[in-house]
Short mmCIF file of C-alpha atoms in Angstrom, two decimals:
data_model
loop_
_atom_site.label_atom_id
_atom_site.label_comp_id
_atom_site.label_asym_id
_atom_site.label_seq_id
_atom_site.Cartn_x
_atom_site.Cartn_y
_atom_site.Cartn_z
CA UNK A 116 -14.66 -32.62 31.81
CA UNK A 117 -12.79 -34.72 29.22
CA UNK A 118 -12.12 -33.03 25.62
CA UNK A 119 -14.72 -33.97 23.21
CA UNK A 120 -12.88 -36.97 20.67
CA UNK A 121 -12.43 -35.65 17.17
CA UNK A 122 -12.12 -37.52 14.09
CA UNK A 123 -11.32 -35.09 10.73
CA UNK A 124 -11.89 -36.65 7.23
CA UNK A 125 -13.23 -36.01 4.20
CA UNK A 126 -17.46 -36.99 3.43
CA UNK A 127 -19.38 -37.37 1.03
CA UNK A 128 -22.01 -34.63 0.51
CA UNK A 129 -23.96 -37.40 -0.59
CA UNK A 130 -24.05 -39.16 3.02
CA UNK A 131 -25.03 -35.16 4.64
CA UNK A 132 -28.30 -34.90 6.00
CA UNK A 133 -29.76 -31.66 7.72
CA UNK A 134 -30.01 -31.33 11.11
CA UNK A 135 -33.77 -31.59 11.94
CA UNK A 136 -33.35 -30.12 15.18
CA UNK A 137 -31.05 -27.06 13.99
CA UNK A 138 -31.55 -24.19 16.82
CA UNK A 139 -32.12 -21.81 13.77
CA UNK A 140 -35.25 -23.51 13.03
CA UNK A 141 -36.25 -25.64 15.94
CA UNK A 142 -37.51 -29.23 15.72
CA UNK A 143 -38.80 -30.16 12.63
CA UNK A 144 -40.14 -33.84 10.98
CA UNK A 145 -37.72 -34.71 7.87
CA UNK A 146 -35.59 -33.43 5.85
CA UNK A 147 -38.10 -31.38 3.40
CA UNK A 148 -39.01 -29.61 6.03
CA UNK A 149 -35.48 -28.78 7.60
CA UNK A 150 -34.44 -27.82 3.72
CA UNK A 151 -37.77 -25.31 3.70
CA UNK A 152 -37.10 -24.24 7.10
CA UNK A 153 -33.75 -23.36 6.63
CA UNK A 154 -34.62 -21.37 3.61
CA UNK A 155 -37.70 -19.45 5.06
CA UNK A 156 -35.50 -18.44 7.92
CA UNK A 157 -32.36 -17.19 5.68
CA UNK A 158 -34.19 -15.89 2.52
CA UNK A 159 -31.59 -14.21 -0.02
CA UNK A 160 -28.60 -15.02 2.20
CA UNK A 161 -28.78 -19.03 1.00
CA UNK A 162 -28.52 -17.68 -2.75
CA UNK A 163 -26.10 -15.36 -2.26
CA UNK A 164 -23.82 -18.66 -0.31
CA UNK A 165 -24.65 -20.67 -2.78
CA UNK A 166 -23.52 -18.13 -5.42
CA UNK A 167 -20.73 -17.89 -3.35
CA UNK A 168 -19.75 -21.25 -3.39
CA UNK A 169 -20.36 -22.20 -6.93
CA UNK A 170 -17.74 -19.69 -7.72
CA UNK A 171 -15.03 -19.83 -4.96
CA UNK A 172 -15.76 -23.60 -3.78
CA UNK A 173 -16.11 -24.44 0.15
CA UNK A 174 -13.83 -21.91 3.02
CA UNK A 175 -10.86 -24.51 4.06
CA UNK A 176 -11.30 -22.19 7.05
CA UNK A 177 -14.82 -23.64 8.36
CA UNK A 178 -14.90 -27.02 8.86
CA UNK A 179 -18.27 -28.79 9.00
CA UNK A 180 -19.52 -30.49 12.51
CA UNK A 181 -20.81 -33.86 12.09
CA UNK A 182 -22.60 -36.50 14.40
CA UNK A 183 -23.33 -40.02 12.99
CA UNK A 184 -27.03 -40.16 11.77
CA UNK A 185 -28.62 -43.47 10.72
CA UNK A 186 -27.51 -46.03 8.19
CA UNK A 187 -23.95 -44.84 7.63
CA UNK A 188 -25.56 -40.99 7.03
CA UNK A 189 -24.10 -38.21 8.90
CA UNK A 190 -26.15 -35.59 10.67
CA UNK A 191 -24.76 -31.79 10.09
CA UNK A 192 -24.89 -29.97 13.18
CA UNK A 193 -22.69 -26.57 12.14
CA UNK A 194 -22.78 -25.77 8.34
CA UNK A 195 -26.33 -26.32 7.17
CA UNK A 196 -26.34 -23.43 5.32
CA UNK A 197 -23.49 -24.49 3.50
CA UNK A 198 -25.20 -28.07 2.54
CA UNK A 199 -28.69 -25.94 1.97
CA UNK A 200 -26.63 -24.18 -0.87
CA UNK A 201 -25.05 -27.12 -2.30
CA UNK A 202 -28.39 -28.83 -2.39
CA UNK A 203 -29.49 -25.63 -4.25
CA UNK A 204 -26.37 -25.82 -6.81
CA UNK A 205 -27.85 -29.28 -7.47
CA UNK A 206 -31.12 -27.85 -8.65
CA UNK A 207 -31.14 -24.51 -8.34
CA UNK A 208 -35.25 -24.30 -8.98
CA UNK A 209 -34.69 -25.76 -5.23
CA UNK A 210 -34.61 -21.60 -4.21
CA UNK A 211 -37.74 -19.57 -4.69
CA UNK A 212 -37.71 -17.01 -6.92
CA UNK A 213 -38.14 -14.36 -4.36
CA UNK A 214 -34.95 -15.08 -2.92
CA UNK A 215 -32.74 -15.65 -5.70
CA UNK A 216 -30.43 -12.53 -6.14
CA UNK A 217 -30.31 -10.97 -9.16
CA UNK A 218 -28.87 -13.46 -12.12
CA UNK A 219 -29.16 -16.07 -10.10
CA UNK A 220 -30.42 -19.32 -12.27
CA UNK A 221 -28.13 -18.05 -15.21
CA UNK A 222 -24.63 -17.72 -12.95
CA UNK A 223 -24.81 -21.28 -11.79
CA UNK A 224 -25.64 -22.22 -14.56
CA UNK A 225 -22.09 -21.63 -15.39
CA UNK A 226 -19.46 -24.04 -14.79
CA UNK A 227 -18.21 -23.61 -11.00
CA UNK A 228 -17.34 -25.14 -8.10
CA UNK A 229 -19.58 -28.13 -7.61
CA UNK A 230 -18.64 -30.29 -4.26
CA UNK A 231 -18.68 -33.40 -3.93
CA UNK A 232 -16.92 -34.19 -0.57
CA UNK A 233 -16.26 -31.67 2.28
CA UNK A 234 -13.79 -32.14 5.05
CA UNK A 235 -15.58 -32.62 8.06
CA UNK A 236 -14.92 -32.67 12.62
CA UNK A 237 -16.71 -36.08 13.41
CA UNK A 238 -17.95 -36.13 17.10
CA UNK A 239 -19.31 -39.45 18.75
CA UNK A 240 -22.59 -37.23 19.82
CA UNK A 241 -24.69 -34.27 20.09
CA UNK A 242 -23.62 -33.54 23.21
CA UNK A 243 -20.00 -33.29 22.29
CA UNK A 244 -20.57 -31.07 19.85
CA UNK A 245 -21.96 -28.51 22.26
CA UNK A 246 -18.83 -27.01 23.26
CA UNK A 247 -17.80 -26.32 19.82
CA UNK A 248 -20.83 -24.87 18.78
CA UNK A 249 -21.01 -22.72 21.66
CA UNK A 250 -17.99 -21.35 20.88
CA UNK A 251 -19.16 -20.78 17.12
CA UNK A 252 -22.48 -19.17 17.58
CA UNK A 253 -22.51 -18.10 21.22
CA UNK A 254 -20.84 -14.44 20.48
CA UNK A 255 -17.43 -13.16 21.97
CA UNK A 256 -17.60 -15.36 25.45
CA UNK A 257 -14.95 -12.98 27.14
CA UNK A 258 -12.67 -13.94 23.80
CA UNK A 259 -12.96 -17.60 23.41
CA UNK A 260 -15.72 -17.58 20.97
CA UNK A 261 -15.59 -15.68 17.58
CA UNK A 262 -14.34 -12.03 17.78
CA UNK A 263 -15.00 -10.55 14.43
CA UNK A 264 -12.69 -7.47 13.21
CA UNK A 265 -13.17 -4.19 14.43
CA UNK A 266 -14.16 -1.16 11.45
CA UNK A 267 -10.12 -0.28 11.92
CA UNK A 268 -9.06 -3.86 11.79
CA UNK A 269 -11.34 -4.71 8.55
CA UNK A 270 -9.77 -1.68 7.22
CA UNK A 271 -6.20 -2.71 7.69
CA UNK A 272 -7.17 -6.00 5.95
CA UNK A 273 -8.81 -4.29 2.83
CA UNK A 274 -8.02 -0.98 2.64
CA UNK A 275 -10.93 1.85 1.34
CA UNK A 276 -10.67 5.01 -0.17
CA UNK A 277 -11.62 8.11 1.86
CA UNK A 278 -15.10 8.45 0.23
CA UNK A 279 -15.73 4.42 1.86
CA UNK A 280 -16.68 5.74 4.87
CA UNK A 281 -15.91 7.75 8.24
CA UNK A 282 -13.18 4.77 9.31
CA UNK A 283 -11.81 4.54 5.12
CA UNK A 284 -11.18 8.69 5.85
CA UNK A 285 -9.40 8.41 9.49
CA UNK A 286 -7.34 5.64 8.49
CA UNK A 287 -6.02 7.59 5.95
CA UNK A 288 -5.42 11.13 7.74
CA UNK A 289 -3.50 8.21 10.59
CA UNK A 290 -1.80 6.41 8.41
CA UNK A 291 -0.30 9.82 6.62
CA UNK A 292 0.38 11.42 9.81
CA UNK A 293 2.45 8.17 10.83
CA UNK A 294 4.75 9.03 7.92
CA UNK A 295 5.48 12.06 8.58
CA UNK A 296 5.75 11.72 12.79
CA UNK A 297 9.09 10.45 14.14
CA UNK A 298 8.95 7.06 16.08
CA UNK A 299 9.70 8.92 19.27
CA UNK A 300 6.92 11.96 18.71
CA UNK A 301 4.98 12.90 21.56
CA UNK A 302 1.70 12.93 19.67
CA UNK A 303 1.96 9.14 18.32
CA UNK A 304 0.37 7.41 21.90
CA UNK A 305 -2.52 10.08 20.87
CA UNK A 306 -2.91 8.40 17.33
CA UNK A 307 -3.21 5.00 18.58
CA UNK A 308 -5.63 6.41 21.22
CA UNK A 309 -7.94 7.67 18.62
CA UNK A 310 -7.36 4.85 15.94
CA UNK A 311 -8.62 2.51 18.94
CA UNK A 312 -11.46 4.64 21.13
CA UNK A 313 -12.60 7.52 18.63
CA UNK A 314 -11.65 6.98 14.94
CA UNK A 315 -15.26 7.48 14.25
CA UNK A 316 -14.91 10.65 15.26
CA UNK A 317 -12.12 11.34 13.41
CA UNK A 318 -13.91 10.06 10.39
CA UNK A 319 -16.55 12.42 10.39
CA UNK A 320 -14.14 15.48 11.00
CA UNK A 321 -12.01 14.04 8.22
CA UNK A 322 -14.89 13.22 5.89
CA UNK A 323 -16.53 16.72 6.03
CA UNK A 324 -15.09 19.12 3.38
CA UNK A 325 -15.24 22.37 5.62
CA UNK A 326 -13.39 20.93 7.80
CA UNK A 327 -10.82 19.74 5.44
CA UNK A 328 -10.85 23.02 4.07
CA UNK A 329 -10.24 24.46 7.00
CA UNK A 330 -7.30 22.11 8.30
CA UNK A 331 -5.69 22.44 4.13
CA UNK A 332 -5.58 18.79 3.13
CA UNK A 333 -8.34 16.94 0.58
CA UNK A 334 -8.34 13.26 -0.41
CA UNK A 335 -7.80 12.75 -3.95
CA UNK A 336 -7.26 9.60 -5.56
CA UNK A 337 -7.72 7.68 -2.19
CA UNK A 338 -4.27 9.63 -0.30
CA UNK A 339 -4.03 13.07 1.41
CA UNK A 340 -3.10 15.93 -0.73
CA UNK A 341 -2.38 19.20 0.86
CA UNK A 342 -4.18 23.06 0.36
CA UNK A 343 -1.48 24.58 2.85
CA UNK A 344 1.95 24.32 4.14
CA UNK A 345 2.89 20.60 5.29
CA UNK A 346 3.83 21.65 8.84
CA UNK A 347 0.95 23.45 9.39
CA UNK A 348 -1.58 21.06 8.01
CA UNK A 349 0.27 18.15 10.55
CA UNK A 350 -0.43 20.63 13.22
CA UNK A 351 -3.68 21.46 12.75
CA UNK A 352 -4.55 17.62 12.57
CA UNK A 353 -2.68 16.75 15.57
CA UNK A 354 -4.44 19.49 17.44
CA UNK A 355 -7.74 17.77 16.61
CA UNK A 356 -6.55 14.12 17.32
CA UNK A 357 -5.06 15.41 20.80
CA UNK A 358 -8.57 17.08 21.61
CA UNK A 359 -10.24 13.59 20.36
CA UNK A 360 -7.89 11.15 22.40
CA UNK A 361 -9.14 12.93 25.60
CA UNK A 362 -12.71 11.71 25.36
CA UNK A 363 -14.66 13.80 22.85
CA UNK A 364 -17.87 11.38 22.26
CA UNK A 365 -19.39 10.18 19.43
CA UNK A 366 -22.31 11.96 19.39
CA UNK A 367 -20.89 15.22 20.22
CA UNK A 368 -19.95 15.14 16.31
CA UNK A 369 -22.73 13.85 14.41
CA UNK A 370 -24.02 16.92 12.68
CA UNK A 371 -22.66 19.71 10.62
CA UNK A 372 -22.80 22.29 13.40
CA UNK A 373 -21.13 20.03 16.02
CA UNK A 374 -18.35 19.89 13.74
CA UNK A 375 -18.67 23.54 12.88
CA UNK A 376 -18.03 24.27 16.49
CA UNK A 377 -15.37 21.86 17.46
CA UNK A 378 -13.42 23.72 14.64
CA UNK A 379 -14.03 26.68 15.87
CA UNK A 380 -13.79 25.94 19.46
CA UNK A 381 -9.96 23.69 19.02
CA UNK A 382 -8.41 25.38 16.13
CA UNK A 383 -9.46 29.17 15.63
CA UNK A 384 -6.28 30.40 16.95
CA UNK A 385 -4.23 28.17 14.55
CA UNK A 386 -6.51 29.54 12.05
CA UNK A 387 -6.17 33.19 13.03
CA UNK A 388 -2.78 32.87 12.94
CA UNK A 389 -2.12 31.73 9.82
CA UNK A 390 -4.65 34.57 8.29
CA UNK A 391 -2.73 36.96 9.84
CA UNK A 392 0.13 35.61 8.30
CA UNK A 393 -1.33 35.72 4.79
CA UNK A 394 -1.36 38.57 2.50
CA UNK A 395 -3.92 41.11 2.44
CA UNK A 396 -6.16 41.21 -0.87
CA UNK A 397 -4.57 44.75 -1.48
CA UNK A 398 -1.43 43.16 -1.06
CA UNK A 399 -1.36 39.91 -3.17
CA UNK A 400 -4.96 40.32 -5.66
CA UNK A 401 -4.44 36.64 -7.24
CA UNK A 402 -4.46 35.20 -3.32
CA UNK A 403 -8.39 35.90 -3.83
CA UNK A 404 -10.59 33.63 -5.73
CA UNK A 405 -13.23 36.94 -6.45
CA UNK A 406 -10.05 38.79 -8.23
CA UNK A 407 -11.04 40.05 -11.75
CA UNK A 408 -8.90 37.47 -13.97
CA UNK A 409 -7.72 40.22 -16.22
CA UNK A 410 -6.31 41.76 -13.42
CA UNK A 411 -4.67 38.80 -12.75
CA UNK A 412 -3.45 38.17 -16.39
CA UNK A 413 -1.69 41.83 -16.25
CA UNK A 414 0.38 40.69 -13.25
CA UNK A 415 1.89 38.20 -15.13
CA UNK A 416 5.52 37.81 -15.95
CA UNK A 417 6.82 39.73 -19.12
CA UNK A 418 7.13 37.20 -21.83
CA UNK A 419 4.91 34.36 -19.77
CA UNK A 420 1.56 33.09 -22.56
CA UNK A 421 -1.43 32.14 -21.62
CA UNK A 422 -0.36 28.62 -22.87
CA UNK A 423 2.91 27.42 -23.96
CA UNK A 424 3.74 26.92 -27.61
CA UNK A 425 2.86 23.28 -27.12
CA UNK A 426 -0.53 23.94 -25.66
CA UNK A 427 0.41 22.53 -22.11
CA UNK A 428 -0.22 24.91 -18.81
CA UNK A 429 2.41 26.92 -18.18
CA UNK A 430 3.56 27.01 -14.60
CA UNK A 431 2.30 30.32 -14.23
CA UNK A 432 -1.25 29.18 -15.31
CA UNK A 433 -0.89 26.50 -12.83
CA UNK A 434 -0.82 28.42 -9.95
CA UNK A 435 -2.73 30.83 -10.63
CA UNK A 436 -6.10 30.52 -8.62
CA UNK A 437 -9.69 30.66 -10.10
CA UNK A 438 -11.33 34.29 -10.68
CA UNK A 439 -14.41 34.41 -8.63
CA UNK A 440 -17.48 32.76 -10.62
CA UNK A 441 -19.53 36.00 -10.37
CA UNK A 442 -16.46 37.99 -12.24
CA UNK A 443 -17.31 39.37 -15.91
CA UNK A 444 -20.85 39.42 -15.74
CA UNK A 445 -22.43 42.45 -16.83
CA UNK A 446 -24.28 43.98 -13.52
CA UNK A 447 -24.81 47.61 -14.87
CA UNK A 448 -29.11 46.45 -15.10
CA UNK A 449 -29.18 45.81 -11.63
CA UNK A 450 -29.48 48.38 -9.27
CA UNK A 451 -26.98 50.33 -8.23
CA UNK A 452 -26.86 49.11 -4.10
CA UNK A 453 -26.86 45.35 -5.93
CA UNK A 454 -23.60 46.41 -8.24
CA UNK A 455 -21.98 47.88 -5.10
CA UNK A 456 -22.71 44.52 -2.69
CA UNK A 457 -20.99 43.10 -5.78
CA UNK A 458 -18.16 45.05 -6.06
CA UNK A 459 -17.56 44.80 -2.62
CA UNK A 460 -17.99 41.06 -2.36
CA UNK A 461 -15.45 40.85 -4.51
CA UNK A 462 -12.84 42.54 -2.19
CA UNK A 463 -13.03 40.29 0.48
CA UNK A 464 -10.08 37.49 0.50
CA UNK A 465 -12.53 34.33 1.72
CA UNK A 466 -9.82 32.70 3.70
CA UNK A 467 -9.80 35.57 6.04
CA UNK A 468 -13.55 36.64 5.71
CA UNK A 469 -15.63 33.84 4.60
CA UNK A 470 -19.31 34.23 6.71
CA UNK A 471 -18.56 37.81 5.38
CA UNK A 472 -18.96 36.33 1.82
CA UNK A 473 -21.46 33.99 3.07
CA UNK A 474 -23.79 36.54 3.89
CA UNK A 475 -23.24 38.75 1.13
CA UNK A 476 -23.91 35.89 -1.43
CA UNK A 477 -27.61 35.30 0.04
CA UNK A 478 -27.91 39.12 0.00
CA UNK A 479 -26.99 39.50 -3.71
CA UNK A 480 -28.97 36.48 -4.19
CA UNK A 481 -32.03 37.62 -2.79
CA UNK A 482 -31.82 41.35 -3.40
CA UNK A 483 -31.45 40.64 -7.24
CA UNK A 484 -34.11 37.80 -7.66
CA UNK A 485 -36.90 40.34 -5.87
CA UNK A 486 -35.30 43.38 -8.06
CA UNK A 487 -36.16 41.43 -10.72
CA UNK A 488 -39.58 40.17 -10.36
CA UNK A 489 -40.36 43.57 -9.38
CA UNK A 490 -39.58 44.84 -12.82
CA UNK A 491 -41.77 42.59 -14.06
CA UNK A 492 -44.76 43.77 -12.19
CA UNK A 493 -44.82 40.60 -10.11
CA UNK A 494 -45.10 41.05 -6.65
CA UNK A 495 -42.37 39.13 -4.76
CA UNK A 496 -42.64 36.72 -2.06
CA UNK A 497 -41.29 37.74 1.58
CA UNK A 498 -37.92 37.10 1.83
CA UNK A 499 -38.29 34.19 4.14
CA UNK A 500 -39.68 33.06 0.99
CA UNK A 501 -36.57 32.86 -0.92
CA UNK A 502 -36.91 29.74 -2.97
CA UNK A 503 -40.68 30.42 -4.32
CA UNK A 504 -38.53 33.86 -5.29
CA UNK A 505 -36.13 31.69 -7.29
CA UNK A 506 -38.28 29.45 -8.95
CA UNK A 507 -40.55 32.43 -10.04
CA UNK A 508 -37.49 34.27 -11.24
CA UNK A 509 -36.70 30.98 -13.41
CA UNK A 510 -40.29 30.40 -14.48
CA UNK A 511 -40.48 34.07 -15.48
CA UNK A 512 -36.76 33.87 -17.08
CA UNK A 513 -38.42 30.72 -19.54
CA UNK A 514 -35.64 28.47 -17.91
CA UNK A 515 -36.55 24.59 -19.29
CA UNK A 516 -36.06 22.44 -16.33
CA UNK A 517 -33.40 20.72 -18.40
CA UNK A 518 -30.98 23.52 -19.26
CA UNK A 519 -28.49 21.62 -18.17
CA UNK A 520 -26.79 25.56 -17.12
CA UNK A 521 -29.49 25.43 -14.11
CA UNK A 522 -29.40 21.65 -13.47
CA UNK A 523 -27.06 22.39 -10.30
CA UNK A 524 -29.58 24.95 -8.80
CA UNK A 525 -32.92 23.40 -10.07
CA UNK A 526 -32.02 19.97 -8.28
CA UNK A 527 -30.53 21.48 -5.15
CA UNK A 528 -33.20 24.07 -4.21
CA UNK A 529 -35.28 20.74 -3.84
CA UNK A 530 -32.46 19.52 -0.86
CA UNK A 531 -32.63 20.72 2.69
CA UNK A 532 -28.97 19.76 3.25
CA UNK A 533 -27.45 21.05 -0.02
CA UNK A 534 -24.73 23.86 -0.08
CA UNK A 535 -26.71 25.60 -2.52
CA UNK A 536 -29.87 25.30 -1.22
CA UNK A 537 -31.82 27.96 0.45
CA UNK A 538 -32.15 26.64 3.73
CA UNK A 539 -28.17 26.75 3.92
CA UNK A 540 -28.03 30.06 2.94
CA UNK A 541 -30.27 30.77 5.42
CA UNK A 542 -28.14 29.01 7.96
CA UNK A 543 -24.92 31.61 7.04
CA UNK A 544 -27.09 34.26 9.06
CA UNK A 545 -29.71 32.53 11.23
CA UNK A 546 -27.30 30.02 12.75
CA UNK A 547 -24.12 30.96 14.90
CA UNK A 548 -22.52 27.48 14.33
CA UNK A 549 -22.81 27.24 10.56
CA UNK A 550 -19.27 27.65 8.79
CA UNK A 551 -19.18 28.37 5.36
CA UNK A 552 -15.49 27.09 3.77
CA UNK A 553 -14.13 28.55 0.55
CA UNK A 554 -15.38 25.47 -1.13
CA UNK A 555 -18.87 25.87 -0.05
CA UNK A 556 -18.68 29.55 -1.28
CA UNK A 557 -17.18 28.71 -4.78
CA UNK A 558 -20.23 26.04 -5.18
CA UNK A 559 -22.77 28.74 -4.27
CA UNK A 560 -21.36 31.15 -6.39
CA UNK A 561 -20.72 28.92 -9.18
CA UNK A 562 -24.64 27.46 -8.98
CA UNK A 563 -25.72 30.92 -8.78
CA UNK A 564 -24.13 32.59 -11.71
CA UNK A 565 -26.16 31.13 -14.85
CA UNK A 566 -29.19 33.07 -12.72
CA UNK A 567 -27.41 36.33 -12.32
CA UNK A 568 -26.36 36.22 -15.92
CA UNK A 569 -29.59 35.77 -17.28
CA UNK A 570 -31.36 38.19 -15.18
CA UNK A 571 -28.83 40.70 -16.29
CA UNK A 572 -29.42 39.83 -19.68
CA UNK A 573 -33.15 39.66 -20.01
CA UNK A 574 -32.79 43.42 -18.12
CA UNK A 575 -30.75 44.86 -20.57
#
């Protein structure tokens, strides 16, 4: 079969005339009715090209198809969406309101690009434009029509920050690794095996925040930045990508729990190692986040301030961690098994006993919301009824639902999914594959202390 002739010159947009037999459409009678067509079948997506045009002008990339039409008119048989939108940039009351995106009539209304030739592939006939098109708008054809970019590959081309998306936050943890991993490593054929058959795993490990916490990196400001020891973070994550390259599936990962128990199931000795290795509470008190901060202000340095002179952070305050958010409340009006659940709670380092924590946080949570509506002659829900135990407790309390103290907790107890919300507290002892991480613990805590302090107070 010979190769279609080609001719390639500049036309006049002038001499374009929509194809009235476009396949998009089917056979229509004139040109007012391939223009209405056109724009019936592509709705907002002809504003939003011809928005598109008038301020970036015509892709040199996509050249349009032509056939000869009548009288020294051409007939355009691939880009009539493009000469819809310039027809529309010539009056732009041409698009019904409906589809106009948003500022439509008023941005090209500004000067732009306005074409008034195109370049244009001149074939002798319909017919020899077939092979062309086919290869346009027939799909991959085993890779001679149009491949578009893979998630990885459109990443490579415009990079995302983590929070973009599961590929944005796997691209990132690869990428990182890649710097640190000689050229001859034994794990690298396992990073290209994920990047190419399971970064979407990867992304949804990398983009939950217990299992970041549990690995020791975070993303801030778009790059890794590390909770633990360099070496053992890069092991941790190469433990994971080996596990992925050999065929985990997609699905296997999708919720919460799944990744909960790949965690658990790939890197709990890693884990339990590096607890082991850690100091005990007794040993180091400022290693745990529910440390009393004045304890942790005595331990510091003869002759080290709380601030320096010039009212920076001194290095001291720097590393020292937070004081657990229930710390310095006064809990002598609860009862006395609620202070001692307290006091307890507070002993516990959460890196080595975290669903310890877990469940002691619901128990304090609930135990002290019933306490109280007891005292107040109100009979308390069952305790499967947590939240209508909460919101009673508030309503009781004279909380305004815009104290912006409770906005955390009053918003959240609304969410199934939240950290804070009941349901996930419920999860910490109903549910063998929910995994509370420090984070998680600090955001319960941290939601849950305005309550605590206010029963306490309206008790004394």
């Amino acid at each position: 079969m010979p190769v279609p002739s080609v001719q390639r010159r500049e036309v006049p947009v002038s001499e374009l005339d929509l194809d009235c037999e476009n396949p998009r459409h089917g056979v229509v009678a004139d040109q007012r009715a391939a223009f209405e067509s056109l724009v019936a079948d592509q709705r907002e997506k002809i504003g939003h090209i011809a928005a598109d045009i008038h301020e970036n002008g015509i892709s040199p990339a996509q050249l349009f198809i032509v056939t000869p039409g009548a009288a020294g008119r051409y007939i355009v048989l691939d880009g009539n969406r493009r000469l819809a939108a310039m027809r529309i940039l010539e009056d732009p009351e041409l698009l019904p309101s409906e589809f106009r995106p948003s500022g439509f009539i008023e941005a090209v209304a500004e000067p732009g690009s306005q074409p008034t030739q195109v370049m244009c592939a001149i074939v002798a006939s319909r017919d020899e434009a077939r092979l062309w098109l086919d290869r346009t708008h027939s799909g991959q054809l085993a890779g001679i029509g149009t491949v578009p970019w893979s998630a990885v590959a459109k990443h490579r081309f415009n990079p995302l920050p983590p929070s973009r998306g599961h590929t944005a936050s796997a691209m990132t943890v690869l990428d990182w690794l890649r710097r640190r991993l000689p050229a001859d490593h034994a794990s690298r054929p396992h990073l290209d095996t994920v990047e190419t058959n399971s970064v979407t795993n990867l992304g949804r490990l990398a983009s939950d925040p217990d299992i970041r916490d549990l690995v020791g990196f975070d993303f801030q400001g778009g790059i890794v930045t590390l909770n633990d020891a360099e070496e053992a973070v890069v092991r941790r994550l190469l433990t994971i990508i080996e596990r992925l390259a050999s065929g985990t599936t997609v699905t296997a990962l999708k919720s919460k729990e799944d990744r909960a128990g790949f965690a658990a199931d790939h890197l709990a000795d890693d884990i339990s190692e590096a607890a082991q290795d850690s100091p005990d509470v007794e040993d180091d008190p400022s290693a745990d986040p529910t440390a009393d901060p004045s304890a942790t202000a005595a331990a510091e340095t003869p002759g080290e301030t709380a601030a320096s002179t010039d009212g920076t952070e001194t290095s001291s305050q720097r590393a020292r961690p937070a004081s657990h958010p229930f710390a310095n409340i006064d809990i002598r009006p609860l009862h006395p098994r609620i202070q001692q659940i307290l006091v307890e709670v507070r002993t516990l380092n959460p890196n080595k006993h975290p669903n310890a924590i877990a469940v002691l946080l619901r128990v304090i949570i609930e135990l002290t919301v019933a306490e109280y509506l007891d005292s107040k002659g109100a009979r308390p829900a069952p305790k499967e009824k947590l939240a209508t135990n909460i919101r009673s407790t508030l309503s009781r309390l004279g909380i305004p639902d815009d104290d912006p103290r409770f906005q955390p907790l009053q918003t959240q107890l609304k969410q199934q999914h939240s950290i804070i919300s009941v349901p996930n507290l419920h999860q910490y002892v109903h549910n063998v594959a929910a995994a509370p991480g420090r984070s998680d613990l600090n955001s319960i805590a941290l939601a849950y202390r305005p309550l605590l302090e206010a029963i306490c107070s309206d008790l004394r």
